Tab-separated table of C-alpha atoms in Angstrom:
chain	number	residue	atom	x	y	z
A	62	MET	CA	-4.243	65.390	25.482
A	63	HIS	CA	-5.455	68.776	26.690
A	64	TYR	CA	-6.632	71.197	24.019
A	65	ALA	CA	-4.172	73.883	25.122
A	66	ASN	CA	-1.307	71.447	24.755
A	67	ILE	CA	-2.591	70.424	21.340
A	68	GLN	CA	-2.627	74.016	20.156
A	69	LYS	CA	0.849	74.535	21.551
A	70	ARG	CA	2.143	71.705	19.367
A	71	PHE	CA	1.139	73.658	16.275
A	72	SER	CA	2.638	76.972	17.188
A	73	PHE	CA	4.559	79.268	14.912
A	74	LYS	CA	7.841	77.634	15.943
A	75	THR	CA	6.749	74.223	14.680
A	76	SER	CA	5.608	75.677	11.362
A	77	PHE	CA	8.885	77.567	11.055
A	78	LYS	CA	10.855	74.365	11.674
A	79	LEU	CA	8.870	72.519	9.023
A	80	ALA	CA	9.470	75.337	6.547
A	81	SER	CA	13.201	75.357	7.349
A	82	CYS	CA	13.420	71.599	6.854
A	83	ALA	CA	11.620	71.860	3.515
A	84	GLY	CA	13.966	74.656	2.456
A	85	LEU	CA	17.030	72.581	3.369
A	86	VAL	CA	15.666	69.650	1.362
A	87	ALA	CA	15.101	71.861	-1.681
A	88	LEU	CA	18.557	73.436	-1.353
A	89	GLY	CA	20.254	70.058	-0.897
A	90	ASP	CA	18.471	68.641	-3.931
A	91	PHE	CA	19.503	71.633	-6.034
A	92	LEU	CA	23.135	71.620	-4.912
A	93	PHE	CA	23.995	67.934	-4.650
A	94	PHE	CA	21.658	65.560	-6.457
A	95	ASP	CA	23.373	63.964	-9.451
A	96	VAL	CA	25.887	66.835	-9.758
A	97	PRO	CA	29.544	67.247	-8.718
A	98	VAL	CA	30.235	68.510	-5.218
A	99	GLY	CA	32.623	71.371	-4.448
A	100	TRP	CA	32.322	74.594	-2.483
A	101	THR	CA	28.559	74.046	-2.371
A	102	LEU	CA	29.154	71.628	0.497
A	103	GLY	CA	30.373	74.552	2.590
A	104	LEU	CA	27.466	76.714	1.422
A	105	PHE	CA	24.980	74.089	2.583
A	106	GLY	CA	26.906	73.834	5.840
A	107	LEU	CA	26.508	77.570	6.421
A	108	VAL	CA	22.760	77.448	5.736
A	109	LEU	CA	22.375	74.413	7.999
A	110	LEU	CA	24.324	76.189	10.734
A	111	LEU	CA	22.024	79.209	10.395
A	112	ALA	CA	18.949	76.971	10.656
A	113	VAL	CA	20.243	75.191	13.758
A	114	ARG	CA	21.067	78.464	15.478
A	115	CYS	CA	17.680	79.955	14.609
A	116	HIS	CA	15.849	77.038	16.184
A	117	SER	CA	18.134	76.355	19.165
A	118	ASN	CA	17.745	77.710	22.670
A	119	PRO	CA	21.076	78.103	24.535
A	120	MET	CA	19.299	77.711	27.922
A	121	GLY	CA	22.031	79.370	29.961
A	122	ARG	CA	24.864	77.971	27.845
A	123	ARG	CA	25.310	80.925	25.552
A	124	ARG	CA	29.096	80.905	25.855
A	125	ALA	CA	29.411	77.216	24.966
A	126	THR	CA	26.914	77.684	22.142
A	127	ASP	CA	28.872	80.628	20.744
A	128	ILE	CA	32.123	78.630	20.850
A	129	ALA	CA	30.505	75.668	19.097
A	130	THR	CA	28.988	78.034	16.524
A	131	LEU	CA	32.359	79.603	15.748
A	132	ALA	CA	33.963	76.173	15.453
A	133	THR	CA	31.245	74.979	13.072
A	134	LEU	CA	31.496	78.221	11.087
A	135	GLY	CA	35.218	77.663	10.661
A	136	LEU	CA	34.628	74.130	9.388
A	137	SER	CA	32.013	75.455	6.943
A	138	LEU	CA	34.606	77.858	5.574
A	139	ALA	CA	37.099	74.976	5.398
A	140	LEU	CA	34.600	73.056	3.249
A	141	ILE	CA	34.375	76.071	0.944
A	142	GLU	CA	38.165	76.278	0.844
A	143	MET	CA	38.580	72.564	0.036
A	144	PRO	CA	35.902	69.922	0.715
A	145	THR	CA	37.429	66.739	2.152
A	146	VAL	CA	36.014	63.693	3.887
A	147	GLU	CA	37.877	64.524	7.101
A	148	THR	CA	36.482	68.048	7.237
A	149	LEU	CA	32.965	66.817	6.452
A	150	VAL	CA	33.076	64.240	9.270
A	151	LEU	CA	34.384	66.817	11.729
A	152	TYR	CA	31.702	69.306	10.616
A	153	SER	CA	29.000	66.656	11.142
A	154	PHE	CA	30.053	66.021	14.728
A	155	SER	CA	30.439	69.746	15.339
A	156	ILE	CA	26.932	70.601	14.123
A	157	MET	CA	25.485	67.697	16.133
A	158	THR	CA	27.282	68.953	19.236
A	159	LEU	CA	25.834	72.418	18.662
A	160	ALA	CA	22.323	70.994	18.297
A	161	LEU	CA	22.660	68.863	21.442
A	162	LEU	CA	24.143	71.513	23.725
A	163	PRO	CA	20.779	72.524	25.271
A	164	LYS	CA	19.994	68.845	25.903
A	165	LEU	CA	23.238	67.766	27.575
A	166	SER	CA	23.272	67.490	31.341
A	167	ARG	CA	26.981	68.380	31.615
A	168	LEU	CA	29.704	69.604	29.273
A	169	ASP	CA	32.858	68.680	31.202
A	170	ASP	CA	32.755	64.951	30.429
A	171	ALA	CA	34.119	63.884	27.036
A	172	ARG	CA	32.853	60.329	27.572
A	173	MET	CA	29.277	61.484	28.120
A	174	LEU	CA	29.493	63.777	25.101
A	175	ALA	CA	30.790	60.929	22.923
A	176	ARG	CA	28.033	58.582	24.113
A	177	SER	CA	25.383	61.249	23.485
A	178	LEU	CA	26.688	61.910	19.983
A	179	LEU	CA	26.768	58.221	19.089
A	180	ARG	CA	23.276	57.662	20.512
A	181	TYR	CA	22.019	60.693	18.626
A	182	LEU	CA	23.774	59.554	15.440
A	183	PHE	CA	21.983	56.198	15.472
A	184	ARG	CA	18.605	57.347	16.783
A	185	GLY	CA	18.205	60.955	15.672
A	186	TRP	CA	17.234	60.100	12.096
A	187	ILE	CA	13.881	58.639	13.248
A	188	ARG	CA	12.912	61.962	14.889
A	189	LEU	CA	10.981	63.063	11.792
A	190	LEU	CA	9.038	59.787	11.710
A	191	MET	CA	8.123	60.062	15.391
A	192	ASP	CA	7.084	63.698	14.996
A	193	GLY	CA	5.053	62.741	11.929
A	194	LEU	CA	3.102	60.214	13.991
A	195	MET	CA	2.618	62.819	16.709
A	196	ILE	CA	1.321	65.401	14.191
A	197	SER	CA	-1.091	62.838	12.751
A	198	HIS	CA	-2.361	62.043	16.236
A	199	VAL	CA	-2.793	65.706	17.098
A	200	LEU	CA	-4.669	66.387	13.848
A	201	LYS	CA	-7.090	63.598	14.621
A	202	ARG	CA	-7.697	64.987	18.107
A	203	LEU	CA	-8.285	68.461	16.702
A	204	GLN	CA	-10.737	67.122	14.134
A	205	LYS	CA	-12.575	65.154	16.790
A	206	ARG	CA	-12.741	68.168	19.110
A	207	ASN	CA	-14.023	70.496	16.388
A	208	GLY	CA	-16.658	67.964	15.424
A	209	ARG	CA	-15.793	67.759	11.723
A	210	LYS	CA	-13.668	65.470	9.611
A	211	ARG	CA	-10.908	66.732	7.379
A	212	SER	CA	-10.115	63.830	5.118
A	213	PHE	CA	-8.084	64.390	1.965
A	214	VAL	CA	-9.477	61.248	0.362
A	215	ARG	CA	-13.050	62.218	1.169
A	216	HIS	CA	-12.848	65.831	0.050
A	217	TRP	CA	-10.305	65.800	-2.786
A	218	LEU	CA	-10.172	62.381	-4.438
A	219	LEU	CA	-13.406	62.726	-6.420
A	220	PRO	CA	-12.719	66.281	-7.685
A	221	CYS	CA	-9.159	65.456	-8.729
A	222	VAL	CA	-10.060	62.217	-10.527
A	223	MET	CA	-13.042	63.721	-12.339
A	224	SER	CA	-11.102	66.821	-13.341
A	225	GLY	CA	-8.352	64.635	-14.798
A	226	ILE	CA	-10.902	62.683	-16.801
A	227	PHE	CA	-12.429	65.887	-18.160
A	228	VAL	CA	-8.973	67.175	-19.170
A	229	LEU	CA	-8.284	63.978	-21.120
A	230	LEU	CA	-11.679	64.201	-22.850
A	231	PHE	CA	-11.117	67.851	-23.714
A	232	ALA	CA	-7.703	66.967	-25.128
A	233	LYS	CA	-9.299	64.458	-27.474
A	234	ALA	CA	-11.901	66.999	-28.569
A	235	ASN	CA	-9.738	70.144	-28.690
A	236	PRO	CA	-6.452	70.074	-30.681
A	237	ILE	CA	-5.190	73.206	-28.909
A	238	ILE	CA	-5.310	71.443	-25.546
A	239	THR	CA	-3.608	68.466	-27.185
A	240	GLN	CA	-0.733	70.739	-28.297
A	241	TRP	CA	-0.438	72.138	-24.779
A	242	LEU	CA	-0.192	68.652	-23.299
A	243	ASP	CA	2.341	67.587	-25.929
A	244	LYS	CA	4.611	70.505	-24.978
A	245	ILE	CA	4.860	69.257	-21.410
A	246	GLU	CA	8.081	67.277	-20.919
A	247	TRP	CA	6.631	64.370	-19.025
A	248	TYR	CA	9.960	62.541	-18.943
A	249	GLY	CA	11.626	65.539	-17.306
A	250	LEU	CA	8.856	65.694	-14.719
A	251	MET	CA	9.229	61.990	-13.962
A	252	GLN	CA	12.924	62.530	-13.250
A	253	TYR	CA	11.927	64.688	-10.300
A	254	LEU	CA	9.937	61.740	-8.959
A	255	SER	CA	12.641	59.113	-9.435
A	256	PHE	CA	13.232	56.638	-6.625
A	257	SER	CA	16.831	57.743	-6.090
A	258	ARG	CA	15.800	61.397	-5.837
A	259	ILE	CA	13.073	60.619	-3.342
A	260	CYS	CA	15.543	58.634	-1.214
A	261	PHE	CA	18.073	61.461	-1.401
A	262	ALA	CA	15.512	64.073	-0.372
A	263	THR	CA	14.281	61.824	2.438
A	264	ALA	CA	17.819	61.440	3.785
A	265	ILE	CA	18.304	65.224	3.838
A	266	ALA	CA	14.910	65.712	5.486
A	267	LEU	CA	15.637	63.170	8.231
A	268	SER	CA	19.086	64.604	8.931
A	269	SER	CA	17.942	68.226	8.880
A	270	TRP	CA	14.941	67.627	11.112
A	271	ALA	CA	17.098	65.727	13.614
A	272	LEU	CA	19.338	68.807	13.910
A	273	ILE	CA	16.539	71.372	13.947
A	274	ARG	CA	14.507	69.487	16.550
A	275	PRO	CA	16.956	67.375	18.574
A	276	LYS	CA	15.477	65.151	21.224
A	277	PHE	CA	16.785	62.078	22.989
A	278	LYS	CA	16.459	60.357	26.313
A	279	HIS	CA	19.158	60.910	28.888
A	280	PRO	CA	20.613	57.821	30.553
A	281	LEU	CA	19.010	57.297	33.926
A	282	LYS	CA	21.215	58.055	36.904
A	283	LYS	CA	21.003	55.942	39.992
A	284	ALA	CA	20.139	57.602	43.259
A	285	PRO	CA	22.893	57.703	45.858
A	286	SER	CA	21.062	55.095	47.929
A	287	GLU	CA	21.122	52.692	44.980
A	288	LEU	CA	24.869	52.867	44.528
A	289	LYS	CA	26.857	49.945	45.817
A	290	THR	CA	29.013	50.717	48.805
A	291	LYS	CA	31.216	47.639	48.494
A	292	GLN	CA	33.627	47.286	45.631
A	293	PRO	CA	33.085	43.976	43.826
A	294	PHE	CA	35.910	41.468	43.587
A	295	THR	CA	37.478	41.625	40.130
A	296	LEU	CA	40.477	40.190	38.343
A	297	THR	CA	41.984	43.686	38.217
A	298	ALA	CA	41.805	43.987	42.000
A	299	LEU	CA	43.494	40.598	42.311
A	300	LEU	CA	46.397	41.241	39.923
A	301	PHE	CA	47.081	44.955	40.436
A	302	ASN	CA	48.408	45.078	43.979
A	303	GLU	CA	51.316	47.042	45.397
A	304	ARG	CA	53.908	44.280	45.089
A	305	SER	CA	52.949	43.153	41.578
A	306	ILE	CA	52.876	46.724	40.299
A	307	THR	CA	56.295	47.511	41.799
A	308	THR	CA	57.839	44.354	40.327
A	309	SER	CA	56.248	45.026	36.941
A	310	LEU	CA	57.542	48.596	36.828
A	311	LEU	CA	61.072	47.453	37.691
A	312	LEU	CA	61.029	44.888	34.873
A	313	PHE	CA	59.397	47.308	32.434
A	314	ASN	CA	61.976	50.005	33.120
A	315	GLY	CA	64.783	47.523	32.484
A	316	LEU	CA	63.299	46.283	29.202
A	317	PHE	CA	62.558	49.782	27.934
A	318	LEU	CA	66.059	50.903	28.893
A	319	VAL	CA	67.562	48.217	26.640
A	320	GLN	CA	65.330	49.209	23.737
A	321	ASN	CA	66.025	52.919	24.171
A	322	LEU	CA	69.791	52.306	24.363
A	323	MET	CA	69.599	50.419	21.062
A	324	ASP	CA	67.707	53.334	19.512
A	325	VAL	CA	70.333	55.733	20.825
A	326	ALA	CA	73.054	53.594	19.250
A	327	PHE	CA	71.457	53.116	15.841
A	328	LEU	CA	69.118	56.095	15.399
A	329	TRP	CA	70.663	58.950	17.315
A	330	SER	CA	74.424	58.292	17.042
A	331	GLY	CA	74.526	56.666	13.600
A	332	THR	CA	76.189	53.366	14.562
A	333	ALA	CA	76.403	50.869	11.707
A	334	LEU	CA	73.530	48.374	11.583
A	335	PRO	CA	74.067	44.587	11.568
A	336	GLU	CA	74.979	43.062	8.229
A	337	GLY	CA	72.035	42.561	5.902
A	338	MET	CA	69.821	45.186	7.572
A	339	THR	CA	69.179	48.570	6.009
A	340	TYR	CA	68.328	51.744	7.844
A	341	ALA	CA	64.941	51.887	6.115
A	342	SER	CA	63.988	48.361	7.198
A	343	TYR	CA	65.093	49.085	10.780
A	344	ALA	CA	63.069	52.298	10.839
A	345	HIS	CA	59.945	50.873	9.195
A	346	GLN	CA	59.859	47.599	11.130
A	347	GLY	CA	59.807	49.182	14.559
A	348	ALA	CA	57.779	52.382	14.198
A	349	TYR	CA	54.242	51.055	14.617
A	350	PRO	CA	54.922	48.252	17.168
A	351	LEU	CA	56.631	50.795	19.408
A	352	ILE	CA	53.569	53.018	19.294
A	353	ALA	CA	51.438	50.029	20.292
A	354	THR	CA	53.876	49.425	23.144
A	355	ALA	CA	53.487	53.016	24.345
A	356	LEU	CA	49.681	52.757	24.259
A	357	LEU	CA	49.788	49.504	26.230
A	358	ALA	CA	52.062	51.153	28.764
A	359	ALA	CA	49.657	54.074	29.111
A	360	ALA	CA	46.757	51.674	29.743
A	361	PHE	CA	48.806	49.888	32.418
A	362	VAL	CA	49.546	53.162	34.199
A	363	LEU	CA	45.894	54.234	34.170
A	364	ILE	CA	44.785	50.910	35.664
A	365	ALA	CA	47.604	50.614	38.184
A	366	LEU	CA	47.403	54.181	39.487
A	367	LYS	CA	43.720	54.925	39.717
A	368	PRO	CA	42.973	58.230	41.451
A	369	GLY	CA	42.569	57.655	45.173
A	370	SER	CA	43.919	54.098	45.066
A	371	ALA	CA	46.450	52.790	47.587
A	372	THR	CA	49.108	52.282	44.918
A	373	GLU	CA	48.926	55.932	43.906
A	374	GLN	CA	50.068	56.974	47.370
A	375	VAL	CA	53.272	54.834	47.302
A	376	SER	CA	56.211	57.116	46.428
A	377	VAL	CA	58.323	54.268	45.019
A	378	ILE	CA	55.597	53.303	42.555
A	379	ARG	CA	55.066	56.927	41.562
A	380	ASN	CA	58.778	57.431	40.854
A	381	LEU	CA	58.958	54.178	38.869
A	382	VAL	CA	55.929	55.280	36.854
A	383	PHE	CA	57.523	58.661	36.105
A	384	ALA	CA	60.689	56.934	34.914
A	385	TRP	CA	58.757	54.448	32.799
A	386	VAL	CA	56.493	57.066	31.206
A	387	GLY	CA	59.599	59.145	30.457
A	388	GLN	CA	61.107	56.153	28.682
A	389	ASN	CA	57.861	55.725	26.753
A	390	ILE	CA	58.059	59.340	25.614
A	391	PHE	CA	61.622	58.713	24.466
A	392	LEU	CA	60.349	55.584	22.686
A	393	VAL	CA	57.728	57.582	20.820
A	394	LEU	CA	60.340	60.151	19.787
A	395	SER	CA	62.444	57.290	18.441
A	396	SER	CA	59.402	56.067	16.507
A	397	ILE	CA	59.000	59.519	15.001
A	398	ILE	CA	62.666	59.492	13.963
A	399	ARG	CA	62.196	56.018	12.485
A	400	THR	CA	59.236	57.194	10.423
A	401	VAL	CA	61.028	60.355	9.273
A	402	GLY	CA	64.020	58.258	8.214
A	403	TYR	CA	61.768	55.906	6.310
A	404	ILE	CA	60.093	58.853	4.569
A	405	GLU	CA	63.489	60.261	3.565
A	406	GLU	CA	64.482	56.883	2.179
A	407	TYR	CA	61.256	56.411	0.257
A	408	SER	CA	58.536	59.089	0.020
A	409	LEU	CA	55.743	60.830	1.871
A	410	THR	CA	52.113	59.686	1.804
A	411	TYR	CA	48.881	60.647	3.507
A	412	LEU	CA	49.119	57.553	5.713
A	413	ARG	CA	52.620	58.455	6.887
A	414	VAL	CA	51.584	62.026	7.654
A	415	ALA	CA	48.699	60.650	9.703
A	416	ALA	CA	51.116	58.295	11.475
A	417	LEU	CA	53.387	61.187	12.458
A	418	ILE	CA	50.445	63.195	13.782
A	419	TRP	CA	49.255	60.160	15.715
A	420	MET	CA	52.714	59.678	17.257
A	421	VAL	CA	52.815	63.293	18.400
A	422	LEU	CA	49.393	62.880	20.005
A	423	VAL	CA	50.567	59.711	21.767
A	424	ALA	CA	53.620	61.554	23.126
A	425	LEU	CA	51.365	64.378	24.311
A	426	GLY	CA	49.076	61.843	25.966
A	427	LEU	CA	52.023	60.390	27.894
A	428	VAL	CA	53.009	63.864	29.069
A	429	LEU	CA	49.427	64.411	30.218
A	430	ILE	CA	49.596	61.166	32.211
A	431	ILE	CA	52.548	62.570	34.157
A	432	ALA	CA	50.635	65.813	34.641
A	433	ARG	CA	47.601	63.889	35.882
A	434	ILE	CA	49.661	62.047	38.500
A	435	ARG	CA	51.629	65.099	39.600
A	436	LEU	CA	48.596	67.356	39.832
A	437	ARG	CA	46.447	64.582	41.356
A	438	LYS	CA	43.757	64.936	38.697
A	439	THR	CA	41.122	62.382	37.794
A	440	ASN	CA	41.049	60.079	34.791
A	441	LEU	CA	38.147	62.162	33.500
A	442	TRP	CA	40.474	65.183	33.401
A	443	LEU	CA	42.961	63.098	31.405
A	444	ILE	CA	40.302	61.938	28.950
A	445	ASN	CA	39.022	65.486	28.460
A	446	ALA	CA	42.541	66.848	27.910
A	447	ASN	CA	43.374	64.175	25.320
A	448	SER	CA	40.031	64.678	23.587
A	449	MET	CA	40.617	68.424	23.334
A	450	ALA	CA	44.105	67.838	21.923
A	451	MET	CA	42.787	65.395	19.320
A	452	VAL	CA	39.891	67.611	18.246
A	453	ALA	CA	42.145	70.685	18.048
A	454	THR	CA	44.627	68.759	15.889
A	455	LEU	CA	41.934	67.494	13.517
A	456	TYR	CA	40.433	70.978	13.349
A	457	LEU	CA	43.757	72.555	12.348
A	458	CYS	CA	44.363	69.858	9.735
A	459	CYS	CA	41.174	70.934	7.965
A	460	PHE	CA	42.857	74.232	7.013
A	461	ILE	CA	46.257	72.806	5.966
A	462	ASN	CA	47.042	71.862	2.376
A	463	VAL	CA	48.458	68.452	3.258
A	464	GLY	CA	48.315	67.226	-0.341
A	465	GLY	CA	50.352	70.150	-1.608
A	466	PHE	CA	52.931	69.633	1.145
A	467	ILE	CA	53.255	65.931	0.249
A	468	ALA	CA	53.666	66.784	-3.436
A	469	TRP	CA	56.392	69.352	-2.755
A	470	HIS	CA	58.257	66.969	-0.473
A	471	ASN	CA	58.135	64.040	-2.887
A	472	VAL	CA	59.193	66.145	-5.870
A	473	THR	CA	62.051	67.970	-4.154
A	474	HIS	CA	63.345	64.784	-2.445
A	475	ALA	CA	63.024	62.447	-5.432
A	476	SER	CA	66.117	60.677	-6.756
A	477	GLU	CA	65.848	62.698	-9.981
A	478	VAL	CA	66.540	65.806	-7.882
A	479	THR	CA	68.747	64.662	-4.986
A	480	GLN	CA	70.452	61.704	-6.744
A	481	HIS	CA	69.463	59.377	-3.892
A	482	GLY	CA	66.295	58.003	-2.372
A	483	THR	CA	63.294	56.758	-4.315
A	484	PRO	CA	62.253	57.811	-7.844
A	485	LEU	CA	59.390	60.242	-8.234
A	486	ASP	CA	56.058	58.428	-8.125
A	487	VAL	CA	54.069	60.458	-10.636
A	488	GLY	CA	51.149	58.045	-10.458
A	489	TYR	CA	50.669	58.650	-6.730
A	490	LEU	CA	50.701	62.412	-7.244
A	491	THR	CA	48.060	62.083	-9.958
A	492	ARG	CA	45.766	59.571	-8.263
A	493	SER	CA	46.015	60.503	-4.576
A	494	ILE	CA	47.095	64.171	-4.475
A	495	GLY	CA	45.285	65.555	-7.510
A	496	VAL	CA	45.365	69.176	-8.636
A	497	GLU	CA	47.191	70.236	-5.472
A	498	ALA	CA	50.325	68.650	-6.999
A	499	ILE	CA	50.350	70.971	-10.038
A	500	PRO	CA	52.693	73.644	-8.534
A	501	ALA	CA	55.244	70.988	-7.553
A	502	LEU	CA	55.093	69.380	-11.003
A	503	LEU	CA	55.563	72.783	-12.666
A	504	TRP	CA	58.619	73.359	-10.457
A	505	PHE	CA	60.067	70.046	-11.628
A	506	GLU	CA	59.438	70.870	-15.303
A	507	HIS	CA	61.117	74.250	-14.934
A	508	HIS	CA	64.230	73.143	-13.025
A	509	TYR	CA	64.813	69.683	-14.540
A	510	PRO	CA	63.870	69.916	-18.238
A	511	HIS	CA	66.291	67.135	-19.210
A	512	SER	CA	65.115	64.560	-16.705
A	513	GLY	CA	63.947	61.173	-17.889
A	514	LYS	CA	60.690	61.706	-15.983
A	515	LEU	CA	59.928	64.944	-17.824
A	516	HIS	CA	57.353	63.453	-20.227
A	517	ALA	CA	55.549	61.584	-17.449
A	518	VAL	CA	55.493	64.739	-15.329
A	519	GLN	CA	54.181	66.824	-18.247
A	520	ASP	CA	51.426	64.312	-19.032
A	521	ALA	CA	50.394	64.213	-15.371
A	522	ARG	CA	50.438	67.988	-15.059
A	523	GLN	CA	48.356	68.435	-18.243
A	524	SER	CA	45.824	65.870	-17.044
A	525	LEU	CA	45.526	67.601	-13.682
A	526	ALA	CA	45.305	71.005	-15.385
A	527	ALA	CA	42.361	69.773	-17.460
A	528	GLU	CA	40.722	68.510	-14.283
A	529	LEU	CA	41.354	71.900	-12.677
A	530	ASP	CA	39.771	73.705	-15.631
A	531	ASP	CA	36.684	71.494	-15.416
A	532	SER	CA	36.404	72.263	-11.713
A	533	MET	CA	36.735	76.011	-12.272
A	534	ASN	CA	34.110	75.960	-15.051
A	535	ASP	CA	31.535	74.151	-12.893
A	536	TRP	CA	30.230	76.463	-10.182
A	537	ARG	CA	29.259	73.508	-8.027
A	538	ARG	CA	32.703	71.827	-8.161
A	539	TRP	CA	34.523	75.113	-7.574
A	540	ASN	CA	36.466	75.485	-4.332
A	541	PHE	CA	38.673	78.228	-2.981
A	542	ARG	CA	41.912	76.238	-2.747
A	543	GLU	CA	41.821	75.132	-6.375
A	544	PHE	CA	40.866	78.673	-7.366
A	545	ARG	CA	44.023	79.983	-5.692
A	546	ILE	CA	46.111	77.343	-7.466
A	547	ALA	CA	44.593	78.217	-10.847
A	548	ARG	CA	45.093	81.944	-10.302
A	549	ALA	CA	48.692	81.447	-9.131
A	550	ILE	CA	49.883	79.265	-12.008
A	551	ALA	CA	48.102	81.518	-14.546
A	552	SER	CA	49.878	84.617	-13.272
A	553	PRO	CA	52.737	85.811	-15.521
A	554	THR	CA	54.781	86.593	-12.406
A	555	TYR	CA	54.425	83.060	-10.985
A	556	ARG	CA	57.729	81.905	-9.488
A	557	TYR	CA	58.759	78.303	-9.828
């Protein structure tokens, strides 16, 4: 290695990156090790974002870098507002995207971005180890070039060992030194060198260094001369021909028409169900299989009508596809109605909220399929559009108090309030929703003081209030959403 290149390795930038990584390790140890986690997760996210931006070079992608920075900043604030697993996962992918922006060859391919993120997620953590080996190699070359050895063992082992021996001898001979040594809390010092703490600090160091100094190999692209000119014979090419696709679409449209007419009869017009079947069972039994049906239909359309294929140019097939995708959209809407009816009959949960969001995204994806065919776009355009819709939805969910919404819905629609439906599940509000359910429970106590569930509601609310007080009294567990709840319910003008 040339001497100039060796010196370049140890520039100010490298030292600054090492110092930043050490600072992040110290901050992470102070904020998270063996202590509760709250708004401090967002604080660490802000500091990590600042470190990544300080050490990143946009390289002509300043606009994309600024957008990714703003998105990551918003997620950091969402972690301060209320730290959740979903927000933390989304923040992790956002900060990795920001770190990788200068390294990506193109930004208009969601598949390439996903592959790069996954490759970076599994390989980036060894970056610190590889750089450590490189630094060791460079140090040896520098020592060899300068003609002198700089060995820690050779220069420092003897002085340190002998000094320690002298200190022990002096302690035996001098009672004052003995008192000084006795005042040192050796057990407290050993806690800082515990195995779990070292592993925790190592994990932060590996993750931080991977973001500060991202580096990975791009997948090799074949030259145009290496690309195959002939399309290989596949099972897809054998089965998906013009006649088979036309026949399939005719049969599919007929089957979906029967199913949609049944949904119109039972879901939309309110026709009585067959004897022995309840509305809730009809709604719950068909919601998820119908979504799977819509996804299978979408996959069929993408395979059958590849951009530039012969089948895409046939007007009959295109019209049949439009009709079938329209029926799929109607099917998804029926699934949404089924799920809403089931929620009204029973109660709302996180899983059912996620199912409704997923159904809306599926319906949007079907609409985008029609747009892709009509506008003659590529499948890459479709993948990018669906990816943007999914990321935007997840991003918005980070700022919505879903738990509070579920609590209000379940309390106001419980059988103790509406005289029909399912009884109030206080245990679910306590275990799964947490302190975000306190306003809804207070509303129930105020408006239904003679209910049979009053004592259970009061016990749950008092338990959650104690948990809220503990969170507010611990500066690490504190978060902005719970602070707003505590301030609201403590206000004398609080309205139930």
